[in-house]
Short mmCIF file of C-alpha atoms in Angstrom, two decimals:
data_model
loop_
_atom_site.label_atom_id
_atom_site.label_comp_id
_atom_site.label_asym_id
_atom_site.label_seq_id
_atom_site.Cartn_x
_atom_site.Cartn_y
_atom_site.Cartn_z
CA UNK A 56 -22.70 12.87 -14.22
CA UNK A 57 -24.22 9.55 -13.87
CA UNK A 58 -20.63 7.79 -13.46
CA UNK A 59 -20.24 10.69 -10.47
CA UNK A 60 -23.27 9.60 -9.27
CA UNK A 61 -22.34 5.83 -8.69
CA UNK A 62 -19.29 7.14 -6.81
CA UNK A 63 -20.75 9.49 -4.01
CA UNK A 64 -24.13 11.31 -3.10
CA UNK A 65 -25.47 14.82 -3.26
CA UNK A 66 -23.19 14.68 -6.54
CA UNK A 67 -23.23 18.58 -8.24
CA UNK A 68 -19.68 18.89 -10.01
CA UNK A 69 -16.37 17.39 -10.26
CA UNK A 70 -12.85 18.22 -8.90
CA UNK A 71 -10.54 17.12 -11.94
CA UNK A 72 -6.97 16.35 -11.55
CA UNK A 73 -4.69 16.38 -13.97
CA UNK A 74 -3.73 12.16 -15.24
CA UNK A 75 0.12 12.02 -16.04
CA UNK A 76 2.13 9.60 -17.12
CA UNK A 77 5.33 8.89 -15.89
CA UNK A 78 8.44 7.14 -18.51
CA UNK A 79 12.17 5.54 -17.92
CA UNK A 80 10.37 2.70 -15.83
CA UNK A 81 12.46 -0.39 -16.26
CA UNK A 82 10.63 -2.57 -14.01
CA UNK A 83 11.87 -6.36 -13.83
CA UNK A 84 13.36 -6.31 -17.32
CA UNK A 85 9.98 -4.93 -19.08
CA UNK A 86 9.66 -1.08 -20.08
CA UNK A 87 6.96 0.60 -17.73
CA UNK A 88 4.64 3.88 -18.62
CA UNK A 89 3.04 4.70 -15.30
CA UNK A 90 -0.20 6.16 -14.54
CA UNK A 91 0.21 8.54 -12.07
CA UNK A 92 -2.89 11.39 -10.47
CA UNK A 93 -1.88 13.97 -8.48
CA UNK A 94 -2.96 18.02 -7.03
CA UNK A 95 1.30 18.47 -6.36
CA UNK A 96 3.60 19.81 -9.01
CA UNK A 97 7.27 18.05 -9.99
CA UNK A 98 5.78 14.63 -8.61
CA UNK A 99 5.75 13.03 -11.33
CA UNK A 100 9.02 14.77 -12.64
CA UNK A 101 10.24 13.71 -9.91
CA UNK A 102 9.15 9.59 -10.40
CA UNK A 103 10.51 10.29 -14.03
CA UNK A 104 13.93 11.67 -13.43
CA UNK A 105 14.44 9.14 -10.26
CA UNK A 106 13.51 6.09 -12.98
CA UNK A 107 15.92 7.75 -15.04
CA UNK A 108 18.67 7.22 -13.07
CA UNK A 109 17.55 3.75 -11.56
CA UNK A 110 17.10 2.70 -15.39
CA UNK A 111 20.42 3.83 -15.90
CA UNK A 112 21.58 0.99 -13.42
CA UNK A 113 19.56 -1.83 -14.75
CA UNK A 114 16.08 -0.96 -13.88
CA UNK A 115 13.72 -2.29 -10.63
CA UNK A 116 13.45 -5.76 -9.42
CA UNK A 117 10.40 -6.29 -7.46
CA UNK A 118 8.88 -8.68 -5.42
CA UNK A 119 5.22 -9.70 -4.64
CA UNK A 120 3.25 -12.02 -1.35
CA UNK A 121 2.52 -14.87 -3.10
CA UNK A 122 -1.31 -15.57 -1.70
CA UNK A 123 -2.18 -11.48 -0.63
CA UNK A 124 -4.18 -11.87 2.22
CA UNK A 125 -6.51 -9.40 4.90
CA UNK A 126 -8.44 -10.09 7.96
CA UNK A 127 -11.53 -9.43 9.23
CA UNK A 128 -12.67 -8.80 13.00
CA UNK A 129 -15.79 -9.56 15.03
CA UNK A 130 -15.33 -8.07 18.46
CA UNK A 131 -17.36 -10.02 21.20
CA UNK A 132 -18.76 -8.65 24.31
CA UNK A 133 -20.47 -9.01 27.75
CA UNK A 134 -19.15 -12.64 27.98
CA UNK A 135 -19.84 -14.81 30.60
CA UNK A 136 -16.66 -16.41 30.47
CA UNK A 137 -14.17 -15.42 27.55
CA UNK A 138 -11.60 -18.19 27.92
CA UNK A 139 -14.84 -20.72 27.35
CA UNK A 140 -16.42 -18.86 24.22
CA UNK A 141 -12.72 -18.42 22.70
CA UNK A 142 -12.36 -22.29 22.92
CA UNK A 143 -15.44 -23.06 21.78
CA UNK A 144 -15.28 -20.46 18.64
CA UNK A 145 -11.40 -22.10 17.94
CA UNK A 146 -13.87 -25.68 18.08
CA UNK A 147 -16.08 -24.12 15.38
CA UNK A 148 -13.27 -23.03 12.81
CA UNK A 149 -14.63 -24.80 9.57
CA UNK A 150 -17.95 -24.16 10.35
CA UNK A 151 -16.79 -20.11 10.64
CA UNK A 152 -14.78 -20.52 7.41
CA UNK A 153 -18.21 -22.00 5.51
CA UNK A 154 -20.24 -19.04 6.74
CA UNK A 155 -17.70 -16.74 5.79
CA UNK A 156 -17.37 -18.29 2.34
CA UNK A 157 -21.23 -18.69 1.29
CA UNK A 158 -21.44 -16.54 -1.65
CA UNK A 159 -17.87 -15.33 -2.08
CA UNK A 160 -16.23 -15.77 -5.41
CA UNK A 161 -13.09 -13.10 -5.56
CA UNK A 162 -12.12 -13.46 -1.74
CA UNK A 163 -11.75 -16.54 0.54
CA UNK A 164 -11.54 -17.28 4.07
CA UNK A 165 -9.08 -18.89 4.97
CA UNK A 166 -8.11 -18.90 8.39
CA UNK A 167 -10.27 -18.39 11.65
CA UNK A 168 -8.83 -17.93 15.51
CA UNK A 169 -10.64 -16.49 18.49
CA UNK A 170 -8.43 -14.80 21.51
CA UNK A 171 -9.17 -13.32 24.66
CA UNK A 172 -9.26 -9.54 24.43
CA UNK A 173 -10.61 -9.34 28.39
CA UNK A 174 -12.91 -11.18 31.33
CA UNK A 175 -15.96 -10.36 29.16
CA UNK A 176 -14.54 -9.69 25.89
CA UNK A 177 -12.44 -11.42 22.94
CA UNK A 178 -12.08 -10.94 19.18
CA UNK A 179 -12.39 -13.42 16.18
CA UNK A 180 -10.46 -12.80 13.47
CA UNK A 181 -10.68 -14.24 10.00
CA UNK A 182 -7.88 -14.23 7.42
CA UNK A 183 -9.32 -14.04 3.97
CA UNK A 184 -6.98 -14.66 0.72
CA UNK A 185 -8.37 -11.27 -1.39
CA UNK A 186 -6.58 -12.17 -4.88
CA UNK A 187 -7.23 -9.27 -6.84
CA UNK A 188 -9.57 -8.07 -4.85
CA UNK A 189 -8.81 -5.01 -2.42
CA UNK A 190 -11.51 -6.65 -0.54
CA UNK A 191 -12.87 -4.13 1.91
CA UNK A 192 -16.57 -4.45 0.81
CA UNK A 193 -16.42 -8.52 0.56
CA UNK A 194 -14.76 -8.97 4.17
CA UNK A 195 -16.70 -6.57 5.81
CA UNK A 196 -19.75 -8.45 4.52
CA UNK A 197 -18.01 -11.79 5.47
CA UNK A 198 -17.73 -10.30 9.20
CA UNK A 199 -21.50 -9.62 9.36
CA UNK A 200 -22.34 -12.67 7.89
CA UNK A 201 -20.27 -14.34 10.44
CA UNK A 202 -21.61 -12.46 13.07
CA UNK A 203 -24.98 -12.50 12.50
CA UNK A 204 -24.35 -16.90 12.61
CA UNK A 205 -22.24 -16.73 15.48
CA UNK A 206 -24.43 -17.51 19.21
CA UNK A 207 -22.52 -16.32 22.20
CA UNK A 208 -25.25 -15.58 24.60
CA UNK A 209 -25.65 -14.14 26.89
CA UNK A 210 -23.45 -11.87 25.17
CA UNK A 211 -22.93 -10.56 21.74
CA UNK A 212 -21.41 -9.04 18.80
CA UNK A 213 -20.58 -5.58 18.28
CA UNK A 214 -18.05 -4.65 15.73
CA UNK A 215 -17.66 -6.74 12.65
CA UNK A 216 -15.49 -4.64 10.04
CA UNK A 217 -11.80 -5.57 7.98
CA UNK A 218 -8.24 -4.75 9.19
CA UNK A 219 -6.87 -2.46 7.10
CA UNK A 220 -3.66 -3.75 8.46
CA UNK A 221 -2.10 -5.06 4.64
CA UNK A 222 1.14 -6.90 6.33
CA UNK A 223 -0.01 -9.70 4.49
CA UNK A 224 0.11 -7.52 1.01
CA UNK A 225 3.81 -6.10 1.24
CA UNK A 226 5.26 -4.95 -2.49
CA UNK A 227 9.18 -4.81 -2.28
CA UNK A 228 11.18 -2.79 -5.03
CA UNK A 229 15.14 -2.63 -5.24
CA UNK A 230 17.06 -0.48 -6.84
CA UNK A 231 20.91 -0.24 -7.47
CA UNK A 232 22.88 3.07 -8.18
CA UNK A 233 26.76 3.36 -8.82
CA UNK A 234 29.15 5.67 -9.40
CA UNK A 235 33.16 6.03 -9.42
CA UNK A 236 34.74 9.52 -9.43
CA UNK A 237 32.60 12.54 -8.01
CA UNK A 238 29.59 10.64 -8.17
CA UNK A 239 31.13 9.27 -5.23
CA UNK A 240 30.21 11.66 -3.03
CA UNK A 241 26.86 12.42 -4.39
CA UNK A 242 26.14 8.86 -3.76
CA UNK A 243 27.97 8.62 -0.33
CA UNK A 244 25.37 12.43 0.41
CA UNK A 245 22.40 10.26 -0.50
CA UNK A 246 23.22 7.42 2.04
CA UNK A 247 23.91 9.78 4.75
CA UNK A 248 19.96 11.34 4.37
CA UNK A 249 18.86 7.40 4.96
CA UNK A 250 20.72 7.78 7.99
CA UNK A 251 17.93 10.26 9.52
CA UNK A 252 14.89 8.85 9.03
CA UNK A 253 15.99 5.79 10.42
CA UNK A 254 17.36 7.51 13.94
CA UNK A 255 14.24 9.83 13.92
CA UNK A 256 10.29 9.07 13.60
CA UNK A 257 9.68 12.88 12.99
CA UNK A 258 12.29 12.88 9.46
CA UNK A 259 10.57 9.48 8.70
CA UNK A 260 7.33 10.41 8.65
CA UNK A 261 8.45 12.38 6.04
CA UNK A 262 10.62 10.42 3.99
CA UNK A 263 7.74 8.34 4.29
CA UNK A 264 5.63 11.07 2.44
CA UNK A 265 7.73 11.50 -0.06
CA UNK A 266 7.63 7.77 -0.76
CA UNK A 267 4.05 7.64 -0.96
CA UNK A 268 3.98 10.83 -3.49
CA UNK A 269 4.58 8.17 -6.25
CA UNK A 270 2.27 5.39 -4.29
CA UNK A 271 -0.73 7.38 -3.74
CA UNK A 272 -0.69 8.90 -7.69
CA UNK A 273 0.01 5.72 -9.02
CA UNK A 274 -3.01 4.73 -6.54
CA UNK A 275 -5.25 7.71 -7.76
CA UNK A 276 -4.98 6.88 -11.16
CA UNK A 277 -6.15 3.56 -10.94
CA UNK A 278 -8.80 4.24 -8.85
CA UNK A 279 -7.92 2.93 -5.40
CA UNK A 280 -8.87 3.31 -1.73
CA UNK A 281 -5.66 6.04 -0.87
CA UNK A 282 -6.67 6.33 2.78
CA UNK A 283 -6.16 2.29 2.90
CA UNK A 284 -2.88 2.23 1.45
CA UNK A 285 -2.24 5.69 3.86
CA UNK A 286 -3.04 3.67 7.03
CA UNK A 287 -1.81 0.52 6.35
CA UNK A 288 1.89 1.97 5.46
CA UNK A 289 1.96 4.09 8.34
CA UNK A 290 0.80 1.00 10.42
CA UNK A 291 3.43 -1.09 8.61
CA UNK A 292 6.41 1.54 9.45
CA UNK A 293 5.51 1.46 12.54
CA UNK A 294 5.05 -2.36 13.58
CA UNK A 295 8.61 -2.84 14.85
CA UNK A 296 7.77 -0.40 17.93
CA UNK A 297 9.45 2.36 16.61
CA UNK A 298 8.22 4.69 13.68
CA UNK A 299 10.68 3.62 10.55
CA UNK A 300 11.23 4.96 6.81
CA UNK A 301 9.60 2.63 4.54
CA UNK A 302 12.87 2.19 2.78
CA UNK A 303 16.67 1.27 3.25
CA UNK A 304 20.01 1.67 2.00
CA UNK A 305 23.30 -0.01 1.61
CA UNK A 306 26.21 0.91 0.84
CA UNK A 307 28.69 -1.38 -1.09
CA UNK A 308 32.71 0.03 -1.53
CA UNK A 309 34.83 -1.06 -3.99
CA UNK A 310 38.02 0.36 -4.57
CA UNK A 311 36.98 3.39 -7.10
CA UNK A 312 33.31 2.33 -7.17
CA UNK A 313 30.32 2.98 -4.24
CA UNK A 314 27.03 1.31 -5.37
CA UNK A 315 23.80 2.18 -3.05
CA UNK A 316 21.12 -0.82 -2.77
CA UNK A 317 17.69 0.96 -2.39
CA UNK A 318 14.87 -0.98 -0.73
CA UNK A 319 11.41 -0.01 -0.23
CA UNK A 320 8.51 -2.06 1.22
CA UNK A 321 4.97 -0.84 0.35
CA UNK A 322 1.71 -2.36 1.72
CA UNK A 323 -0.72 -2.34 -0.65
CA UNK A 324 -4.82 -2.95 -0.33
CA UNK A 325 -5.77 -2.85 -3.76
CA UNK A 326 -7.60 -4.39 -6.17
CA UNK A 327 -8.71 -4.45 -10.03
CA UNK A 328 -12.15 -6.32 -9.50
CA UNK A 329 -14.82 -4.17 -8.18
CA UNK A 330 -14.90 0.26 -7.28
CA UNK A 331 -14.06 2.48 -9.65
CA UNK A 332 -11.90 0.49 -11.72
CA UNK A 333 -15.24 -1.81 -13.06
CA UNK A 334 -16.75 1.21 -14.42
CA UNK A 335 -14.64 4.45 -14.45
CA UNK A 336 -13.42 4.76 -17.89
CA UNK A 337 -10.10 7.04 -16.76
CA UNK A 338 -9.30 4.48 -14.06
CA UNK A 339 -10.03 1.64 -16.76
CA UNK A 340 -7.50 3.52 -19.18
CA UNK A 341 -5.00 3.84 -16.86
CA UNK A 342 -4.59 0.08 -15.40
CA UNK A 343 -4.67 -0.44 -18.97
CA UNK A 344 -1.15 1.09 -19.47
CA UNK A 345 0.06 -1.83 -17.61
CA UNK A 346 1.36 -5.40 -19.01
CA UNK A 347 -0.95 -7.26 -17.33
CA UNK A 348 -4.49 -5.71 -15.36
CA UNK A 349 -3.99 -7.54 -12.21
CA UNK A 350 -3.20 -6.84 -8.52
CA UNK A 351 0.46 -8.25 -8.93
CA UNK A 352 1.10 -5.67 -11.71
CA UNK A 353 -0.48 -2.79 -10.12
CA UNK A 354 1.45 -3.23 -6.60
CA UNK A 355 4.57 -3.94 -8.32
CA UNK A 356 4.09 -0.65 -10.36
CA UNK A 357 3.34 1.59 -7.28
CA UNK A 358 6.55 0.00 -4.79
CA UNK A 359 8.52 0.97 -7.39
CA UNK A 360 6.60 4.68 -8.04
CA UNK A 361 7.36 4.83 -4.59
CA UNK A 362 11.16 4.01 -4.80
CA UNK A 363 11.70 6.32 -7.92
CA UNK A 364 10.17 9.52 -5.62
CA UNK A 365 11.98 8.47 -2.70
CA UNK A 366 15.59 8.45 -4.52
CA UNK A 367 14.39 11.73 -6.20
CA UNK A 368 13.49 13.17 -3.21
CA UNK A 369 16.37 12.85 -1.38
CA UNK A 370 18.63 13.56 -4.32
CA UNK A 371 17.18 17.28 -4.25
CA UNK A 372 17.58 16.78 -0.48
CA UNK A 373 20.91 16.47 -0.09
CA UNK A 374 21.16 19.11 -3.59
CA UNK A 375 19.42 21.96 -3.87
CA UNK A 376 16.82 21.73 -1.41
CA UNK A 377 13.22 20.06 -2.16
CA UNK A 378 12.15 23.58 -1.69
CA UNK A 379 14.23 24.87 -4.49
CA UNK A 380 13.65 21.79 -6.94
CA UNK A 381 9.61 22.80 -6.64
CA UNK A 382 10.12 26.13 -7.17
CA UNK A 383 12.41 25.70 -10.09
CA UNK A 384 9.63 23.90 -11.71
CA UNK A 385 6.87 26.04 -10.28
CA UNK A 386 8.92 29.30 -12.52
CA UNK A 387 9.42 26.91 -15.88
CA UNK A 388 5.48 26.23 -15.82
CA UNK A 389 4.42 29.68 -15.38
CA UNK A 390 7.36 31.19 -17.80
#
C-alpha cells in the first residue's frame, strides 16, 4: 500500500495486470526477453510469434536520436508590441538557458527562441536534451522557473508546461521477411494491407493501434507515461499533413524470391531516472530484463515490440481475420 500511495491519492486497492514476457527477440544481433503489461489477450502472442518470424530473417536492426531532446513552452500575453519582446527574449538566450539550467542535473537546456504567436502574444520555447530522463516533471519546472525570471511588462506569462511533441525522440526498427514458393503470395498479401493505411487515415489509425499494442505493454511494464507516448505518436503520424501508419513496406523481387523491408518509427518520451521506475519494484524487475537499463535500450526494445505486433497483426489480417486469431486464443485459454 505505501508504494500505491506514492503513485496516486485517495489510494484503497489495486487494479493488477497480468506482467508477460515476450521471447524470439533478436534485436541488433543480441537475444531480447521483453517485458510486456497488458488488459488484451494474444498481444503478447502476438509480439512473440511476429519475432518469430522476423528472427527467422536475421532479427531487428534499430536505430536511436543520438542527443533525445523535448521542449518546453512559455506562452506570453497582453504584449505591447510582440515583434519587440520576441527580439529582445532572442537577445536574452544564454541568460534563458542559465535560468533554465539552475539546479538541473538529468536534463539540459539547450536551445532557446521566441516567435510571434499574434499582435499581443508570442511563445518561447526551450529545447532541453532529456538523456534518460522522460523529462516531463524537470521541463515543466524549467518553464516556471523561466517564467517566473522572465519581465515582459506590461504583459505576462500564462502557460509554462512541456511539449509532449517527442519528434526529437524517434526509435526506428527494420525488419526483413523472405520467401520463394507460396510464401510468395503470403508475403505479396501482407504488402498489399500496407497499401491501406497509407491511402486512408481511418485504416491507419488503426494499424497504428495495433503497432502501439506492443509499444504501450512494453511501456506499462516499465513503468512509463502511456498517454505521452499515445500523443506524441499520433502527433508524429500525423506531422506530414495527412494522418499516416507509423510504419512502411517495401517490396524487393527477385526472380523466385520477394523479401518485404518493414519500417516502423516510434516516438518515445521515456525515461529510467525518476516515476515509477526509481521505486516500483515490478517496473524495476522488468527494465531489468534488458542488456543495459537505459533510455536507448528501452526505446529500442519497444520500436521493435511495436514492429513484431504490427507484422503479426496484419499477418492474421490478411489470414484469418484479427477477429478469428483472438478468438482462437480466447477458446484455448478457457478449454
Amino acid at each position: 500500500m505505501q508504494i500505491l500511495e506514492k503513485i496516486s491519492e485517495n489510494v484503497v486497492g489495486a487494479v493488477a495486470l497480468p506482467l508477460s514476457v515476450a521471447p524470439n527477440f533478436k534485436i541488433d544481433d543480441l537475444e531480447y526477453l521483453v517485458p510486456m503489461c497488458t488488459e488484451e489477450s494474444s498481444v503478447v502472442a502476438a509480439c512473440s510469434n511476429g519475432a518469430r518470424l522476423v528472427h527467422a530473417n536475421g532479427g531487428f536492426t534499430t536505430t536511436a536520436p543520438p542527443d533525445p531532446y523535448m521542449t518546453g513552452m512559455i506562452q506570453l500575453i497582453e504584449l505591447d508590441n510582440s515583434q519587440r519582446v520576441v527580439e529582445h527574449l532572442n537577445s536574452q538566450r544564454e541568460a534563458i538557458l542559465s535560468e533554465a539550467n539552475r539546479g538541473h542535473h538529468h536534463c539540459r537546456a539547450t536551445d532557446a527562441a521566441a516567435t510571434v504567436l499574434g499582435p499581443d502574444s508570442a511563445v518561447l520555447t526551450v529545447r532541453v536534451s532529456v538523456g534518460d530522463s522522460m523529462g516531463a516533471n524537470a521541463i515543466n519546472r524549467m518553464m516556471e522557473a523561466v517564467g517566473r525570471w522572465l519581465d515582459v511588462a506590461p504583459g505576462r506569462v500564462l502557460c509554462r508546461i512541456l511539449s509532449n511533441d517527442a519528434k526529437g525522440r524517434v526509435y526506428t526498427a527494420s525488419a526483413t521477411l523472405s520467401g520463394s514458393g507460396e510464401d510468395r503470395g503470403r508475403l505479396g498479401d501482407l504488402s498489399r494491407a500496407f497499401e491501406l493505411a497509407q491511402a486512408l487515415p481511418e485504416r491507419a489509425v488503426t494499424h497504428n493501434k495495433g503497432i502501439m499494442n506492443g509499444v504501450i505493454a512494453v511501456a506499462m511494464a516499465s513503468g512509463q507515461d502511456t498517454r505521452a507516448i499515445e500523443a506524441a505518436n499520433h502527433l508524429y503520424a500525423g506531422s506530414g499533413g495527412q494522418y499516416k501508419p507509423l510504419s512502411r513496406c517495401v517490396v524487393t523481387e527477385s526472380a523466385d524470391t520477394t523479401t518485404l523491408t518493414i519500417t516502423v518509427d516510434v516516438a518515445c518520451p521515456i525515461g529510467v531516472v525518476g516515476g515509477l521506475t526509481t521505486f516500483h519494484p515490478a517496473c524495476r524487475a522488468a527494465l531489468g530484463l534488458l542488456p543495459e537499463t537505459t533510455a536507448d535500450c528501452l526505446g529500442r526494445t519497444m520500436a521493435c515490440a511495436g514492429l513484431a505486433s504490427n507484422i503479426a497483426a496484419l499477418r492474421a489480417l490478411v489470414g484469418v481475420g484479427i477477429n478469428a486469431g483472438h478468438l482462437r486464443l480466447h477458446d484455448k485459454k478457457k478449454g
